[in-house]
Coordinates of N, CA and C in Angstrom, one line a residue:
M26 N 246.7 88.3 63.9 CA 245.1 89.0 63.7 C 245.3 89.7 62.7
T27 N 244.4 89.6 61.4 CA 244.6 90.0 60.3 C 243.6 91.1 60.3
F28 N 244.1 92.3 59.2 CA 243.3 93.9 59.2 C 241.9 93.4 59.0
L29 N 241.3 92.3 58.5 CA 240.0 92.3 58.5 C 239.0 92.0 59.7
H30 N 240.2 91.1 60.6 CA 239.3 91.0 61.7 C 239.7 91.8 63.0
R31 N 240.5 92.9 62.7 CA 241.1 94.0 63.6 C 240.0 95.1 63.4
L32 N 239.3 95.0 62.4 CA 237.7 95.9 62.1 C 236.9 95.9 63.2
P33 N 236.4 96.7 63.6 CA 235.3 96.4 64.6 C 233.9 96.3 64.2
D34 N 233.1 95.5 65.0 CA 232.0 95.1 64.3 C 230.7 96.4 64.3
L35 N 229.8 95.8 63.1 CA 228.6 97.3 62.9 C 227.5 96.7 63.5
A36 N 226.5 97.8 63.8 CA 225.8 97.8 64.6 C 224.2 98.1 64.1
P37 N 223.3 97.2 63.9 CA 221.9 97.9 63.0 C 221.4 99.2 63.8
T38 N 221.9 99.2 65.0 CA 221.1 100.4 65.7 C 222.1 101.4 65.7
R39 N 222.8 101.9 64.7 CA 224.0 102.7 65.1 C 223.5 103.6 63.5
G40 N 222.6 103.0 62.6 CA 222.4 103.7 61.6 C 222.9 103.1 60.3
P41 N 222.5 103.6 59.1 CA 222.9 102.7 57.9 C 224.1 102.0 58.1
L42 N 224.1 100.9 57.5 CA 225.3 99.8 57.6 C 226.3 100.5 56.5
Y43 N 226.2 100.9 55.6 CA 227.0 101.5 54.7 C 227.9 102.8 55.4
L44 N 226.9 103.5 55.9 CA 227.8 104.6 56.6 C 228.7 104.3 57.8
Q45 N 228.1 103.2 58.4 CA 229.1 102.5 59.2 C 230.5 101.7 58.9
L46 N 230.1 101.1 57.7 CA 231.3 100.4 57.0 C 232.4 101.7 56.5
E47 N 231.7 102.6 56.3 CA 232.5 103.6 55.7 C 233.2 104.5 56.9
R48 N 233.0 104.6 57.8 CA 233.5 105.2 59.0 C 234.3 104.1 59.8
V49 N 234.2 102.9 59.6 CA 235.3 101.9 60.3 C 236.5 102.1 59.2
L50 N 236.1 101.8 57.8 CA 237.3 102.0 57.0 C 238.2 103.2 57.0
R51 N 237.3 104.5 57.0 CA 237.9 105.7 57.2 C 239.0 105.6 58.2
D52 N 238.3 105.3 59.4 CA 238.9 105.3 60.8 C 240.2 104.7 60.9
A53 N 240.2 103.5 60.1 CA 241.2 102.2 59.7 C 242.6 103.3 58.8
I54 N 242.0 103.9 57.8 CA 242.8 104.6 56.7 C 243.4 105.9 57.8
L55 N 242.9 106.4 58.4 CA 243.5 107.7 59.0 C 244.0 107.2 60.1
D56 N 244.1 106.2 60.7 CA 244.9 105.4 62.3 C 246.1 104.9 61.5
G57 N 246.3 104.7 60.2 CA 247.6 104.3 59.9 C 247.4 102.8 59.4
D58 N 246.4 102.2 59.7 CA 245.9 100.3 59.8 C 246.3 100.2 58.4
T59 N 246.4 101.0 57.0 CA 246.5 100.5 56.1 C 247.6 101.3 55.3
S60 N 248.1 100.3 54.0 CA 249.1 100.8 53.4 C 248.8 101.1 52.3
S61 N 249.5 102.0 51.2 CA 249.3 102.3 49.6 C 249.9 101.1 49.0
S62 N 250.3 100.3 49.4 CA 251.3 99.3 48.6 C 250.6 98.0 49.0
A63 N 249.4 97.7 49.6 CA 248.5 96.5 49.7 C 247.2 96.9 49.6
P64 N 246.5 96.0 48.8 CA 244.8 96.5 48.7 C 244.3 95.9 50.0
L65 N 243.3 96.7 50.3 CA 242.1 96.4 51.2 C 241.6 94.9 50.8
P66 N 241.1 94.7 52.1 CA 240.0 93.5 51.7 C 239.2 93.5 50.4
T67 N 238.7 92.5 49.9 CA 237.8 92.6 48.8 C 236.6 93.2 49.2
E68 N 235.5 93.1 48.3 CA 234.3 93.3 48.4 C 233.5 92.3 49.1
R69 N 233.7 91.1 48.5 CA 233.2 89.6 48.9 C 233.7 89.6 50.8
D70 N 235.2 89.5 50.7 CA 235.8 89.9 52.0 C 234.7 91.0 53.2
L71 N 234.6 91.7 52.6 CA 233.9 92.4 53.6 C 232.5 92.5 54.2
A72 N 231.8 91.8 53.1 CA 230.7 91.4 52.7 C 230.3 90.1 53.9
E73 N 231.1 88.9 53.9 CA 231.4 88.1 54.4 C 231.5 88.2 56.0
R74 N 232.3 89.1 56.0 CA 232.9 89.7 57.4 C 231.8 90.3 58.1
Y75 N 230.6 91.0 57.5 CA 230.0 92.0 58.3 C 228.5 91.3 58.0
G76 N 228.4 90.0 57.2 CA 227.4 89.6 56.8 C 226.4 90.5 56.2
I77 N 226.8 91.3 55.2 CA 225.8 92.3 54.4 C 226.2 92.4 53.2
S78 N 225.4 92.5 52.2 CA 225.3 92.6 50.9 C 226.7 93.7 50.2
R79 N 227.1 93.0 48.9 CA 228.2 93.3 48.2 C 227.8 94.7 48.0
M80 N 226.7 95.1 47.8 CA 225.9 96.2 47.0 C 226.5 97.3 48.5
T81 N 225.8 96.9 49.9 CA 226.0 97.8 50.6 C 228.0 97.8 50.7
V82 N 228.7 97.0 50.7 CA 230.1 97.5 50.7 C 230.7 98.0 49.5
R83 N 230.0 98.1 48.5 CA 230.2 99.0 47.2 C 229.7 100.4 47.5
R84 N 228.7 100.7 48.1 CA 228.2 101.8 48.3 C 229.2 102.4 49.3
A85 N 229.9 101.6 50.4 CA 230.7 102.6 51.6 C 232.0 102.5 50.6
L86 N 232.5 102.0 49.7 CA 233.9 102.0 49.1 C 233.6 103.1 48.3
G87 N 232.5 103.3 47.5 CA 232.4 104.6 46.7 C 232.5 105.8 47.2
D88 N 231.6 106.0 48.4 CA 231.7 107.1 48.9 C 233.5 107.7 49.6
L89 N 233.9 106.3 49.8 CA 235.3 107.0 50.5 C 236.2 107.4 48.9
Q90 N 236.1 106.7 47.9 CA 236.9 107.0 47.0 C 236.6 108.4 46.5
R91 N 235.2 108.7 46.6 CA 234.6 110.1 46.3 C 235.2 111.1 47.3
K92 N 235.6 110.7 48.7 CA 236.3 111.8 49.1 C 237.8 111.5 48.9
G93 N 238.4 110.8 48.2 CA 239.9 111.1 48.1 C 240.8 109.9 49.0
L94 N 240.1 109.1 49.5 CA 240.8 108.5 50.5 C 240.9 106.8 49.9
L95 N 240.4 106.4 49.0 CA 240.5 104.8 48.5 C 240.9 105.2 46.8
T96 N 241.6 104.3 46.0 CA 241.6 104.5 44.7 C 241.6 102.7 44.5
R97 N 240.6 102.9 43.4 CA 240.7 101.4 42.9 C 241.3 101.1 41.3
R98 N 242.1 100.3 41.5 CA 242.9 100.0 40.2 C 242.5 98.8 39.3
Q99 N 242.3 98.7 38.4 CA 241.5 97.8 37.5 C 242.3 96.7 37.5
G100 N 241.5 95.5 38.1 CA 242.6 94.4 38.2 C 243.1 93.8 39.4
A101 N 243.6 94.9 40.0 CA 244.6 95.0 41.1 C 243.9 95.2 42.6
G102 N 242.7 95.4 42.8 CA 241.8 95.8 44.1 C 241.8 97.3 44.6
T103 N 241.4 97.4 45.8 CA 241.1 98.8 46.2 C 242.3 99.2 47.3
Y104 N 243.0 100.4 46.8 CA 244.1 100.5 48.0 C 243.7 102.0 48.7
A105 N 244.3 102.3 50.0 CA 244.5 103.7 50.6 C 245.3 104.5 49.6
T106 N 244.5 105.8 49.4 CA 245.2 106.6 48.8 C 246.5 106.8 49.2
A107 N 247.6 107.1 48.4 CA 249.1 107.6 48.8 C 249.4 109.0 49.1
R108 N 248.7 109.4 50.0 CA 248.4 111.0 50.0 C 248.8 111.5 51.0
A109 N 249.4 112.7 51.3 CA 249.5 113.4 52.8 C 248.0 113.6 53.1
I110 N 247.5 113.2 54.1 CA 246.6 113.6 54.6 C 246.4 114.4 55.7
T111 N 246.1 115.7 56.1 CA 246.2 117.1 56.6 C 244.9 116.7 57.7
Q112 N 244.6 116.3 59.0 CA 243.5 116.8 59.3 C 243.2 118.1 60.1
T113 N 241.9 118.5 60.1 CA 242.2 119.5 61.0 C 241.4 119.1 62.6
S114 N 241.6 118.4 63.2 CA 241.3 118.1 64.5 C 242.2 117.0 64.8
G115 N 242.4 117.1 66.3 CA 243.4 116.2 67.1 C 244.4 116.7 66.9
L116 N 245.2 116.9 68.5 CA 246.4 117.5 68.8 C 247.5 116.8 68.3
K117 N 248.1 116.6 67.2 CA 249.4 116.3 66.7 C 250.5 117.0 66.1
G118 N 251.6 116.3 65.9 CA 252.5 117.4 65.0 C 252.3 117.1 63.4
L119 N 253.1 117.9 62.7 CA 252.8 117.6 61.2 C 253.1 116.4 60.8
G120 N 254.2 116.0 61.4 CA 254.5 114.8 60.7 C 253.7 113.3 61.2
E121 N 252.9 113.7 62.7 CA 252.6 112.7 63.1 C 251.0 112.7 62.3
D122 N 250.6 114.0 61.5 CA 249.4 113.9 60.8 C 249.9 113.1 59.4
M123 N 250.9 113.2 58.8 CA 251.4 112.7 58.0 C 251.5 110.9 57.9
A124 N 251.7 111.0 59.4 CA 251.8 109.5 59.9 C 250.7 108.9 59.6
I125 N 249.5 109.2 59.4 CA 248.6 108.8 59.4 C 248.1 108.7 58.2
S126 N 248.8 108.8 57.3 CA 248.5 109.0 55.8 C 248.7 107.8 55.1
A127 N 248.2 107.3 53.9 CA 247.9 106.0 53.4 C 249.3 105.2 53.1
G128 N 250.4 106.1 52.8 CA 251.5 105.5 52.5 C 252.5 105.4 53.9
S129 N 254.0 105.1 53.3 CA 254.7 104.5 54.2 C 255.6 106.1 54.6
T130 N 255.8 106.5 55.6 CA 256.1 107.9 56.0 C 257.4 107.8 56.8
H131 N 258.4 108.7 56.8 CA 259.2 109.0 57.6 C 259.9 110.2 57.3
S132 N 261.0 111.1 58.2 CA 261.2 112.1 57.9 C 262.7 112.3 57.8
V133 N 263.6 113.0 57.4 CA 264.9 113.4 57.4 C 265.2 114.6 58.2
V134 N 265.9 114.8 58.9 CA 266.3 116.1 59.5 C 267.7 116.5 59.2
T135 N 267.3 117.6 58.1 CA 268.5 118.1 57.4 C 269.3 118.8 57.8
D136 N 268.9 119.5 59.2 CA 269.7 120.6 59.7 C 269.0 120.9 61.6
R137 N 269.8 120.8 62.1 CA 269.9 121.3 63.7 C 270.6 122.0 64.2
S138 N 269.9 123.6 65.1 CA 271.2 124.0 65.4 C 270.4 124.9 66.7
I139 N 271.3 125.7 67.4 CA 270.5 126.4 68.2 C 270.9 128.1 67.7
D140 N 270.3 128.5 67.9 CA 270.1 130.3 67.2 C 269.2 131.0 68.0
T141 N 270.0 132.4 67.9 CA 269.5 133.2 68.5 C 268.0 133.7 67.9
V142 N 266.9 133.8 68.5 CA 265.8 134.0 67.4 C 265.6 135.6 67.0
T143 N 265.5 135.6 66.0 CA 265.2 136.9 65.1 C 264.0 137.5 65.7
P144 N 264.0 139.4 65.6 CA 263.0 140.1 66.0 C 261.8 139.4 65.7
Q145 N 261.4 139.0 64.4 CA 259.9 138.8 63.7 C 259.6 137.4 64.2
D146 N 260.5 136.4 64.5 CA 260.0 135.6 65.3 C 259.7 135.6 66.9
A147 N 261.0 136.3 67.0 CA 260.4 136.6 68.6 C 259.2 137.2 69.1
I148 N 258.6 137.8 67.8 CA 257.1 138.5 68.1 C 256.2 137.2 68.4
A149 N 256.5 136.3 67.5 CA 255.8 135.1 67.2 C 255.7 134.4 68.5
L150 N 256.9 133.8 68.8 CA 257.2 133.3 69.5 C 256.9 133.6 71.2
D151 N 256.7 135.0 71.4 CA 256.5 135.9 72.5 C 257.7 135.6 73.4
L152 N 258.6 135.7 72.7 CA 260.1 135.7 73.4 C 260.8 137.3 73.4
G153 N 261.8 137.3 74.4 CA 262.5 138.4 74.4 C 263.9 138.7 73.8
P154 N 264.1 139.9 72.9 CA 265.4 139.8 72.2 C 266.6 139.3 72.7
G155 N 267.6 138.1 71.9 CA 268.3 137.5 72.0 C 267.8 136.0 72.7
A156 N 267.0 135.8 73.0 CA 266.3 134.4 73.3 C 267.1 133.2 72.6
R157 N 267.4 132.1 72.9 CA 267.6 130.9 72.2 C 266.5 130.1 71.6
V158 N 266.9 129.5 70.7 CA 265.5 128.9 70.3 C 266.4 127.7 69.2
Y159 N 265.5 126.2 69.5 CA 266.1 125.3 68.7 C 265.8 125.6 67.6
R160 N 266.2 125.1 66.3 CA 265.9 125.5 65.1 C 266.2 123.8 64.0
F161 N 265.1 123.8 63.6 CA 265.2 122.1 63.0 C 264.5 122.4 61.5
K162 N 265.3 122.0 60.6 CA 264.8 121.9 59.2 C 264.5 120.2 58.8
R163 N 263.4 120.0 58.3 CA 263.1 118.5 57.5 C 262.3 118.5 56.6
V164 N 262.7 117.4 56.0 CA 261.8 116.9 54.8 C 261.3 115.7 54.8
R165 N 259.7 115.7 54.6 CA 258.9 114.0 55.0 C 258.8 113.8 53.5
Y166 N 258.8 112.6 53.7 CA 258.4 111.5 52.8 C 257.1 110.8 53.0
V167 N 256.7 110.8 52.0 CA 255.6 109.3 51.7 C 256.2 108.8 51.0
D168 N 256.1 107.0 51.4 CA 256.9 106.3 50.5 C 258.4 107.0 50.3
L169 N 258.6 107.1 49.1 CA 259.9 107.6 48.9 C 259.9 109.0 47.9
S170 N 258.8 109.5 47.8 CA 258.6 111.1 47.3 C 258.6 112.0 48.1
P171 N 259.4 112.8 48.1 CA 259.2 114.1 49.4 C 257.9 114.7 49.5
I172 N 257.5 115.0 50.1 CA 256.3 115.5 50.2 C 256.0 117.2 50.7
A173 N 256.9 117.4 52.0 CA 256.9 118.5 52.5 C 258.1 118.8 53.2
T174 N 258.5 120.3 53.2 CA 259.6 120.9 53.8 C 259.4 121.5 55.0
E175 N 260.0 121.6 56.0 CA 259.5 122.5 56.9 C 260.5 122.9 58.0
I176 N 260.3 124.3 58.6 CA 261.2 124.4 59.2 C 260.7 124.9 60.8
S177 N 261.2 124.2 62.0 CA 260.3 124.7 63.2 C 261.4 125.4 64.2
L178 N 260.6 126.3 64.8 CA 261.5 126.7 66.1 C 261.0 126.4 67.2
V179 N 261.7 126.3 68.0 CA 261.0 125.6 69.7 C 262.1 126.5 70.6
P180 N 261.3 127.3 71.5 CA 261.9 128.3 72.7 C 263.0 127.1 73.7
W181 N 264.0 127.5 73.8 CA 265.2 126.9 74.8 C 264.6 126.0 75.8
Y182 N 263.5 126.4 76.4 CA 262.9 126.0 77.9 C 262.4 124.5 77.3
C183 N 261.4 124.3 76.0 CA 261.1 123.4 76.0 C 261.7 122.1 75.9
L184 N 262.9 122.0 75.3 CA 263.9 120.7 75.4 C 265.0 120.9 75.7
P185 N 265.4 119.7 76.6 CA 266.8 120.1 76.9 C 267.9 120.0 75.8
S186 N 267.7 119.5 74.6 CA 268.7 119.7 74.0 C 268.0 119.3 72.2
E187 N 268.9 119.8 71.3 CA 268.9 120.0 69.8 C 268.4 118.6 69.2
H188 N 269.5 117.3 70.2 CA 269.5 116.3 69.8 C 268.7 115.3 70.3
T189 N 267.5 115.8 70.9 CA 266.5 114.8 71.4 C 265.1 114.9 70.1
V190 N 265.4 115.5 68.9 CA 264.6 115.6 67.9 C 264.7 114.6 66.9
E191 N 264.3 113.4 66.5 CA 264.7 112.3 65.8 C 263.4 112.8 64.4
E192 N 262.5 112.1 64.6 CA 261.4 112.2 63.1 C 260.4 113.2 63.6
S193 N 259.8 112.6 64.9 CA 258.7 113.3 65.5 C 259.2 114.6 66.5
L194 N 259.0 116.1 66.2 CA 259.2 116.8 67.4 C 257.8 116.9 68.4
Y195 N 257.0 116.7 67.9 CA 255.8 116.5 69.2 C 256.3 115.3 70.1
S196 N 256.6 114.3 69.5 CA 257.0 113.0 70.5 C 258.2 113.6 71.7
A197 N 259.1 114.6 70.7 CA 260.4 115.0 71.7 C 259.5 115.6 72.6
L198 N 258.6 116.9 72.4 CA 258.2 117.5 73.3 C 257.7 116.7 74.5
R199 N 256.5 115.4 74.0 CA 256.1 115.0 74.9 C 257.3 114.3 76.2
E200 N 257.8 113.8 75.5 CA 259.2 113.7 76.5 C 259.5 114.4 77.4
A201 N 259.4 115.5 76.8 CA 259.8 116.9 78.1 C 259.3 117.3 78.6
G202 N 257.9 116.6 78.6 CA 256.8 117.2 79.5 C 256.3 118.5 79.4
N203 N 256.5 119.0 77.6 CA 256.1 120.1 77.0 C 255.4 120.3 75.8
A204 N 254.6 119.0 75.8 CA 253.9 118.9 74.9 C 252.6 120.1 74.7
P205 N 252.4 120.5 73.3 CA 251.1 121.7 73.3 C 250.0 121.4 73.9
S206 N 249.4 122.0 74.6 CA 248.0 121.9 74.4 C 246.9 122.4 73.8
R207 N 247.3 123.5 73.0 CA 246.5 124.2 72.1 C 247.3 124.9 70.9
T208 N 246.8 124.6 69.5 CA 247.7 125.3 68.3 C 246.4 126.6 67.4
L209 N 247.5 127.3 67.1 CA 247.0 128.0 65.9 C 247.4 127.6 64.7
Q210 N 246.4 127.4 63.6 CA 247.3 127.1 62.6 C 246.5 127.8 61.4
R211 N 247.6 128.1 60.2 CA 247.1 128.9 59.3 C 247.6 128.2 58.2
L212 N 246.3 128.0 57.0 CA 246.7 127.3 55.8 C 246.5 128.1 54.6
R213 N 247.5 128.6 53.5 CA 247.4 129.0 52.7 C 247.8 128.5 51.2
A214 N 247.2 128.5 50.0 CA 247.4 128.0 48.7 C 248.7 129.0 48.4
I215 N 249.9 128.3 47.7 CA 251.1 129.3 47.2 C 251.6 128.4 45.9
A216 N 252.7 129.4 45.3 CA 253.2 129.0 44.2 C 254.6 128.4 45.1
L217 N 255.0 127.3 45.1 CA 256.5 127.4 45.9 C 257.8 127.8 45.1
A218 N 258.4 128.4 45.8 CA 259.6 129.2 45.6 C 260.8 128.1 45.4
A219 N 262.0 128.7 44.8 CA 262.9 127.8 44.2 C 263.4 126.9 45.3
E220 N 263.7 127.8 46.4 CA 264.1 126.7 47.6 C 263.4 125.4 47.6
E221 N 262.0 125.5 48.0 CA 261.2 124.7 48.1 C 261.0 123.6 47.4
A222 N 260.7 124.0 46.0 CA 260.4 123.1 44.7 C 261.6 122.5 44.7
K223 N 263.0 122.8 44.7 CA 264.1 122.1 45.0 C 264.1 121.0 45.7
L224 N 264.2 121.1 47.0 CA 263.9 120.1 47.5 C 262.7 119.2 47.5
L225 N 261.1 119.6 47.2 CA 260.4 118.8 46.7 C 260.5 117.9 45.2
K226 N 261.6 118.3 44.5 CA 261.7 117.9 43.4 C 260.3 118.0 42.5
V227 N 260.3 119.3 42.5 CA 259.1 119.6 41.2 C 259.7 120.9 40.9
E228 N 258.9 121.7 39.5 CA 259.1 122.8 39.0 C 258.9 124.3 40.3
T229 N 259.8 125.2 39.9 CA 259.4 126.4 40.5 C 258.1 127.0 40.0
G230 N 257.4 127.3 41.3 CA 256.0 127.7 40.8 C 254.7 126.9 40.6
T231 N 255.3 125.8 40.7 CA 254.3 124.5 41.3 C 253.3 124.8 42.4
P232 N 252.1 124.3 42.2 CA 251.2 125.1 43.5 C 251.9 124.3 44.5
G233 N 251.2 124.7 45.8 CA 251.9 124.1 47.1 C 251.2 124.5 48.2
L234 N 251.0 124.0 49.2 CA 250.3 124.8 50.5 C 251.2 125.2 51.5
F235 N 251.0 126.4 52.2 CA 251.8 126.5 53.1 C 251.2 126.8 54.5
I236 N 251.8 125.9 55.6 CA 251.2 125.8 56.8 C 251.7 126.4 57.6
E237 N 251.5 127.4 58.4 CA 252.4 127.7 59.4 C 251.4 127.6 60.9
R238 N 252.2 127.3 62.2 CA 251.4 126.8 63.2 C 252.6 127.0 64.4
Q239 N 251.5 127.5 65.4 CA 252.1 127.6 66.4 C 251.3 127.0 67.6
G240 N 252.3 126.4 68.7 CA 251.7 125.6 69.7 C 252.2 126.1 71.3
Y241 N 251.0 126.3 71.9 CA 251.0 126.6 73.2 C 251.1 125.6 74.1
L242 N 251.6 125.8 75.3 CA 251.4 125.2 76.5 C 250.5 125.6 77.5
R243 N 250.1 124.4 78.6 CA 249.0 125.0 79.1 C 249.1 126.5 79.8
D244 N 250.2 126.9 80.0 CA 250.5 128.0 81.1 C 250.3 129.1 80.2
G245 N 250.3 129.2 78.6 CA 250.0 129.8 77.7 C 251.6 130.3 77.0
R246 N 252.5 129.9 77.4 CA 253.8 130.0 76.7 C 253.8 129.5 75.3
T247 N 254.7 129.8 74.5 CA 254.7 129.1 72.9 C 255.9 128.2 73.1
A248 N 255.5 126.8 72.4 CA 255.9 125.7 72.9 C 256.9 125.8 70.9
E249 N 256.3 126.0 70.5 CA 256.8 125.7 69.0 C 256.2 126.9 67.9
L250 N 257.0 126.8 66.7 CA 256.5 127.7 65.3 C 257.2 126.9 64.3
T251 N 256.2 126.5 63.7 CA 256.6 125.5 62.4 C 255.9 126.1 61.1
R252 N 257.1 126.3 60.1 CA 256.2 126.8 59.2 C 256.6 125.4 57.8
A253 N 255.8 124.9 57.2 CA 255.7 123.6 56.1 C 255.1 124.4 54.7
W254 N 256.0 123.5 53.7 CA 255.5 123.7 52.5 C 255.0 122.4 52.2
Y255 N 254.2 122.3 51.6 CA 253.6 120.9 51.0 C 253.7 121.1 49.4
R256 N 253.7 119.8 49.0 CA 253.4 119.8 47.3 C 251.4 119.5 47.4
G257 N 251.6 120.7 46.3 CA 250.1 120.7 46.0 C 249.5 119.5 45.4
D258 N 250.4 118.7 44.7 CA 249.8 117.7 43.8 C 249.5 116.3 44.9
A259 N 250.2 116.6 46.1 CA 250.5 115.0 47.2 C 249.3 115.5 48.4
S260 N 248.9 116.8 48.4 CA 248.2 117.5 49.8 C 246.5 117.2 49.8
D261 N 245.7 116.7 50.7 CA 244.7 116.6 50.8 C 244.3 117.7 52.1
V262 N 243.5 118.4 52.4 CA 242.9 118.8 53.7 C 241.7 118.4 54.0
I263 N 241.5 117.5 54.8 CA 240.3 116.9 55.1 C 239.6 117.4 56.8
A264 N 238.7 118.1 56.7 CA 238.0 118.5 57.8 C 236.5 118.0 58.2
E265 N 236.4 117.4 59.2 CA 235.5 117.0 59.7 C 234.5 118.0 60.9
I266 N 233.3 118.8 60.4 CA 233.0 119.4 61.2 C 231.6 119.3 61.9
S267 N 231.2 119.5 62.9 CA 230.3 119.1 63.1 C 229.2 120.2 63.8
L268 N 227.9 120.6 63.8 CA 227.2 121.4 64.2 C 226.2 121.1 65.2
T269 N 226.2 121.8 66.6 CA 225.2 121.5 67.6 C 224.2 121.7 67.4
E270 N 223.2 121.0 67.9 CA 222.0 121.2 67.4 C 221.3 122.1 67.7
G271 N 220.5 123.0 66.9 CA 219.8 124.3 66.9 C 220.8 125.0 66.8
A272 N 222.5 125.2 66.7 CA 223.3 126.3 66.4 C 223.3 126.4 64.8
T273 N 223.4 128.1 65.0 CA 223.6 128.1 63.6 C 224.9 128.8 63.6
N274 N 225.9 129.0 64.5 CA 227.6 129.0 64.0 C 228.3 127.8 64.6
L275 N 229.5 127.6 64.2 CA 230.3 126.8 64.7 C 230.7 127.3 66.1
S276 N 231.3 126.1 66.7 CA 231.5 126.5 68.2 C 232.9 126.9 68.1
K277 N 233.9 127.6 69.1 CA 235.1 127.8 69.0 C 236.1 126.5 68.0
D278 N 236.0 125.4 69.1 CA 236.9 124.3 69.0 C 236.8 124.0 67.5
Q279 N 235.4 123.8 67.0 CA 235.0 123.1 65.7 C 235.5 124.4 64.5
A280 N 235.5 125.6 64.8 CA 235.7 126.3 63.8 C 237.1 126.7 63.7
T281 N 238.2 126.3 64.5 CA 239.5 126.6 64.5 C 240.3 125.4 63.8
P282 N 240.9 125.5 62.6 CA 241.2 124.7 62.0 C 242.6 124.1 62.4
F283 N 242.9 123.0 62.3 CA 244.1 122.4 63.1 C 244.9 121.5 61.9
V284 N 246.2 121.7 62.1 CA 247.2 120.6 61.3 C 248.2 120.1 62.4
P285 N 249.7 118.8 61.9 CA 250.9 119.1 63.0 C 252.2 119.3 62.3
A286 N 254.0 118.6 64.2 CA 255.1 118.6 63.8 C 255.7 117.5 63.5

């Protein structure tokens, strides 16, 4: 089945057709059903698929382009944007967030070890002095470009071995029965230091995005502490925030930003 025919149908009762088409295409992009190396269906194909006008299709595509999810290349078609898209909803790892980006993604573990937790990290992880942690260093790529470097610390009780982690930390945690049920995440704009800039192949001082996340098990214990440095020229933070009817403040869940490991 082709990408075009995998797309869900529209329904006139669900609101304006251009908004429905925009959501359908947005979800396909964020779910990783598209690639930055292959064009999306043409306006004509989308119009025929849904029995709508090309003007309606063009409006939906234009909105997605303004939101940074699509790029139109003269004479070549419309493509999903090859950028790392970090969502602020959905409980996934930092790598899995990247896996929903428009490009082909993969991670390389550059170092893995069993360490004694430092005093500073012991506080963040709520561990006692001298506790063992698994330490992972990874570089993440979109297509062939390094997009992020990260360091993850995992308490000894969450994984059977440091060798269980390949590309995705959260996949390994799920397989071990210790997937985080909630996270606390902080994002901050930074100038990349020399070490991170070298790994990401940019100049020292280049604008970047720093993300620190703590994941927690259902019983309240800490499952991970991840610090990640993203290239600022290739990262978008996209948040979809809903307000309950008549509410003046965001709910706790909606107001707490989230990103992945």
